[in-house]
Amino acid sequence: MKVEIWSDIACPWCYVGKARFEKALEAFPHRDQVEVVHRSFELDPGRAKGDVQPVIRMLTKKYGMSEAQAQAGEENLGAQAAAEGLEYRTRDRDHGNTFDMHRLLHFAKEQGKQDELIQNLYKANFAEERSVFTEGDERLVELAVAVGLEADDVRKVLTDPTAYADAVRADEREAAELGANGVPFFVLDRKFGVSGAQPAEVFTQALTQAWGERSPLQLLDQGDADACGPDGCAVPQH
């Protein structure tokens, strides 16, 4: 079974939702037969690469809330994250463009390191003091190398703005086609969708239902035909 997760590194609920999903997946009896793929979704696709601002300021401007309301929201998110065993800095975080991170995640997928990299990016953005937005490409290189990617290969991706750009845009178009207007958005076997950072119990139910409703292979019986198998190949009689 395949589970695709549309998310953004700048999305705190994606950070929390991933942990809740993984809690459900860990207890799922068929977890070794579940492939998880992370897909790209930008919460702020129009933001310029160098346009970085404090999270609280971004929230007040985007949602028209007061600084006190924005800070209260961050405190609530911190509590939700802590309940999942996640670190979360409720103050002095910043917000910026995540397009390059998504491009790197597509590269990491080819190297079998996508899940490790997205978790490292989440941790860096939500739990660490150093910014993933203001230190330039070398900060991203450092985070990618920490999960086993080659520094030179990572730099080549980051310095070529076209590398994996089409893959990111294709993911975003597909999210729109599937009706995802927010993240996290989980799609199970392209049959079931789960929106938001649901409790682990909801993901358990979704995994169980999706697994139970997989369509068995239907064989079209057209009579005996020659074939090869573990014991060898059929020998032509004529």
C-alpha positions as MATLAB code, in Angstrom:
seq = 'MKVEIWSDIACPWCYVGKARFEKALEAFPHRDQVEVVHRSFELDPGRAKGDVQPVIRMLTKKYGMSEAQAQAGEENLGAQAAAEGLEYRTRDRDHGNTFDMHRLLHFAKEQGKQDELIQNLYKANFAEERSVFTEGDERLVELAVAVGLEADDVRKVLTDPTAYADAVRADEREAAELGANGVPFFVLDRKFGVSGAQPAEVFTQALTQAWGERSPLQLLDQGDADACGPDGCAVPQH';
ca = [
       0.000    0.000    0.000;
       1.203    3.479   -0.814;
       0.656    6.545    1.358;
       1.439    9.959   -0.124;
       1.760   12.945    2.197;
       1.486   16.469    0.849;
       3.177   18.877    3.273;
       5.352   21.957    3.680;
       8.387   22.463    5.933;
       6.883   25.762    7.112;
       3.695   24.029    8.278;
       3.658   23.238   12.015;
       0.659   20.943   11.670;
       2.590   18.927    9.075;
       5.335   18.451   11.669;
       2.796   17.288   14.263;
       0.718   15.316   11.774;
       3.722   13.330   10.571;
       4.411   12.223   14.144;
       0.793   11.183   14.671;
       0.693    9.275   11.400;
       3.937    7.492   12.234;
       2.550    6.483   15.627;
      -0.356    4.801   13.828;
       1.899    3.268   11.196;
       4.249    1.825   13.829;
       1.363   -0.145   15.354;
      -0.118   -1.162   11.971;
       0.297   -4.934   11.412;
       1.208   -4.482    7.749;
       3.545   -1.519    8.234;
       6.398   -3.234    6.368;
       4.217   -3.296    3.260;
       3.390    0.413    3.360;
       5.409    2.778    1.173;
       5.400    6.403    2.334;
       6.155    9.173   -0.174;
       6.342   12.867    0.672;
       4.885   15.302   -1.857;
       5.446   19.032   -2.243;
       3.038   21.776   -1.187;
       4.017   25.403   -0.562;
       1.949   27.410    1.884;
       3.479   30.640    0.590;
       4.528   29.978   -3.028;
       4.599   33.647   -3.973;
       7.149   34.616   -1.328;
      10.542   35.624   -2.722;
      13.520   33.521   -1.669;
      15.105   36.338    0.327;
      11.880   37.488    1.956;
      12.194   36.206    5.533;
      10.223   37.542    8.478;
       9.391   36.514   12.053;
       6.580   33.974   12.331;
       4.544   36.191   14.665;
       4.689   39.103   12.224;
       3.728   36.829    9.347;
       0.731   35.493   11.287;
      -0.539   38.941   12.279;
      -0.275   40.187    8.714;
      -1.720   37.096    7.022;
      -4.592   36.391    9.392;
      -5.277   39.823   10.847;
      -4.762   38.667   14.412;
      -3.045   40.496   17.248;
       0.463   39.607   18.363;
      -1.011   38.187   21.569;
      -3.336   35.930   19.584;
      -0.504   34.803   17.322;
       1.708   34.023   20.304;
      -1.096   32.115   22.009;
      -1.460   30.031   18.862;
       2.240   29.245   18.922;
       2.021   28.219   22.573;
      -0.839   25.877   21.732;
       1.153   24.376   18.892;
       4.086   23.894   21.242;
       1.866   21.937   23.613;
       0.485   19.813   20.782;
       4.004   19.064   19.564;
       5.223   18.203   23.056;
       2.368   15.712   23.420;
       3.843   13.875   20.414;
       7.361   13.967   21.835;
       8.472   16.775   19.516;
      10.542   19.829   20.348;
       8.980   23.152   19.312;
      10.287   26.682   19.793;
       7.295   28.932   20.406;
       9.295   32.162   20.068;
      11.776   33.769   17.688;
      11.213   31.471   14.719;
      11.139   32.879   11.207;
       9.267   32.141    7.992;
      10.393   32.103    4.378;
      10.281   30.425    0.986;
      10.543   26.597    1.037;
      10.851   25.863   -2.689;
      14.527   24.854   -2.520;
      13.773   22.485    0.350;
      11.114   20.780   -1.730;
      13.548   20.440   -4.626;
      16.047   18.825   -2.262;
      13.402   16.426   -0.991;
      12.821   15.166   -4.522;
      16.559   14.618   -4.904;
      16.648   12.854   -1.518;
      13.831   10.549   -2.630;
      16.014    9.303   -5.480;
      18.738    8.566   -2.934;
      16.395    6.762   -0.542;
      16.753    9.521    2.073;
      13.553   11.512    1.698;
      11.949   10.689    5.036;
      15.187   11.315    6.920;
      15.673   14.679    5.236;
      12.141   15.961    5.755;
      12.350   15.077    9.440;
      15.699   16.864    9.717;
      14.262   19.946    8.007;
      11.247   19.937   10.307;
      13.447   19.679   13.385;
      15.741   22.441   12.159;
      12.815   24.759   11.420;
      10.704   24.135   14.501;
      13.143   23.125   17.221;
      16.550   24.670   16.562;
      17.739   28.240   17.039;
      19.538   28.498   13.704;
      17.327   29.509   10.809;
      16.791   27.393    7.727;
      15.974   30.573    5.795;
      18.666   33.168    6.554;
      21.946   31.252    6.372;
      21.884   30.519    2.647;
      22.373   27.245    0.824;
      25.103   25.984    3.134;
      22.610   25.537    5.969;
      20.559   23.234    3.732;
      23.711   21.439    2.621;
      24.612   20.830    6.247;
      21.180   19.399    7.021;
      21.243   17.171    3.938;
      24.740   15.863    4.649;
      23.607   14.952    8.182;
      21.245   12.334    6.702;
      23.853   10.849    4.382;
      23.623   12.885    1.179;
      26.784   14.009   -0.597;
      27.564   17.702   -0.122;
      28.679   18.297   -3.715;
      25.534   16.656   -5.096;
      23.345   18.761   -2.823;
      25.122   21.959   -3.890;
      24.584   21.066   -7.549;
      20.843   20.807   -6.938;
      20.671   24.066   -5.001;
      22.718   26.077   -7.501;
      20.600   24.906  -10.431;
      17.172   26.527   -9.997;
      15.666   24.175  -12.580;
      16.708   20.972  -10.786;
      13.565   19.137   -9.628;
      11.534   22.325  -10.057;
       9.144   20.559  -12.431;
       8.689   17.737   -9.917;
       7.713   20.218   -7.208;
       5.227   21.987   -9.473;
       3.778   18.656  -10.599;
       3.138   17.682   -6.970;
       1.424   20.997   -6.343;
      -0.791   20.656   -9.407;
      -1.713   17.149   -8.349;
      -2.630   18.353   -4.866;
      -5.041   20.827   -6.422;
      -6.532   18.130   -8.639;
      -7.082   15.919   -5.592;
      -8.852   18.745   -3.790;
      -6.142   19.490   -1.239;
      -6.348   23.164   -0.297;
      -4.348   22.744    2.892;
      -1.756   20.478    4.457;
      -0.949   17.974    5.757;
      -2.946   15.918    3.285;
      -2.622   12.137    3.311;
      -3.674    9.962    0.369;
      -3.854    6.200    0.812;
      -3.642    4.105   -2.357;
      -5.285    6.954   -4.263;
      -8.614    5.849   -2.750;
      -8.789    7.511    0.665;
      -7.810   10.978    1.809;
      -7.163   12.275    5.312;
      -6.875   16.024    5.784;
      -5.068   17.673    8.662;
      -3.060   16.550   11.674;
      -5.646   14.047   12.836;
      -5.235   11.975   16.010;
      -3.300    8.729   15.597;
      -6.566    6.787   15.979;
      -7.927    8.358   12.788;
      -4.821    7.321   10.866;
      -5.127    3.807   12.295;
      -8.690    3.615   11.021;
      -7.684    4.956    7.596;
      -4.798    2.493    7.249;
      -7.011   -0.417    8.277;
      -9.795    0.555    5.901;
      -7.475    1.190    2.968;
      -5.706   -2.125    3.531;
      -8.974   -4.031    3.784;
     -10.382   -2.539    0.608;
      -7.424   -3.190   -1.628;
      -8.653   -4.852   -4.801;
      -7.275   -8.354   -5.272;
      -5.803   -9.133   -8.672;
      -8.444  -10.421  -11.054;
      -7.107  -13.091  -13.400;
      -8.655  -13.445  -16.832;
      -8.824  -17.192  -17.495;
      -7.953  -17.779  -21.097;
      -6.957  -21.428  -20.745;
      -3.547  -22.948  -20.119;
      -0.580  -21.139  -21.611;
       3.144  -21.765  -21.506;
       4.998  -19.870  -18.810;
       8.163  -19.862  -16.701;
       8.197  -20.391  -12.949;
      10.463  -21.354  -10.039;
      10.773  -24.902  -11.424;
      11.757  -23.788  -14.894;
       9.996  -23.095  -18.165;
       7.387  -25.124  -19.973;
       8.864  -27.215  -22.765;
       7.060  -26.821  -26.105;
       5.465  -30.083  -27.156;
       5.011  -29.197  -30.819;
];
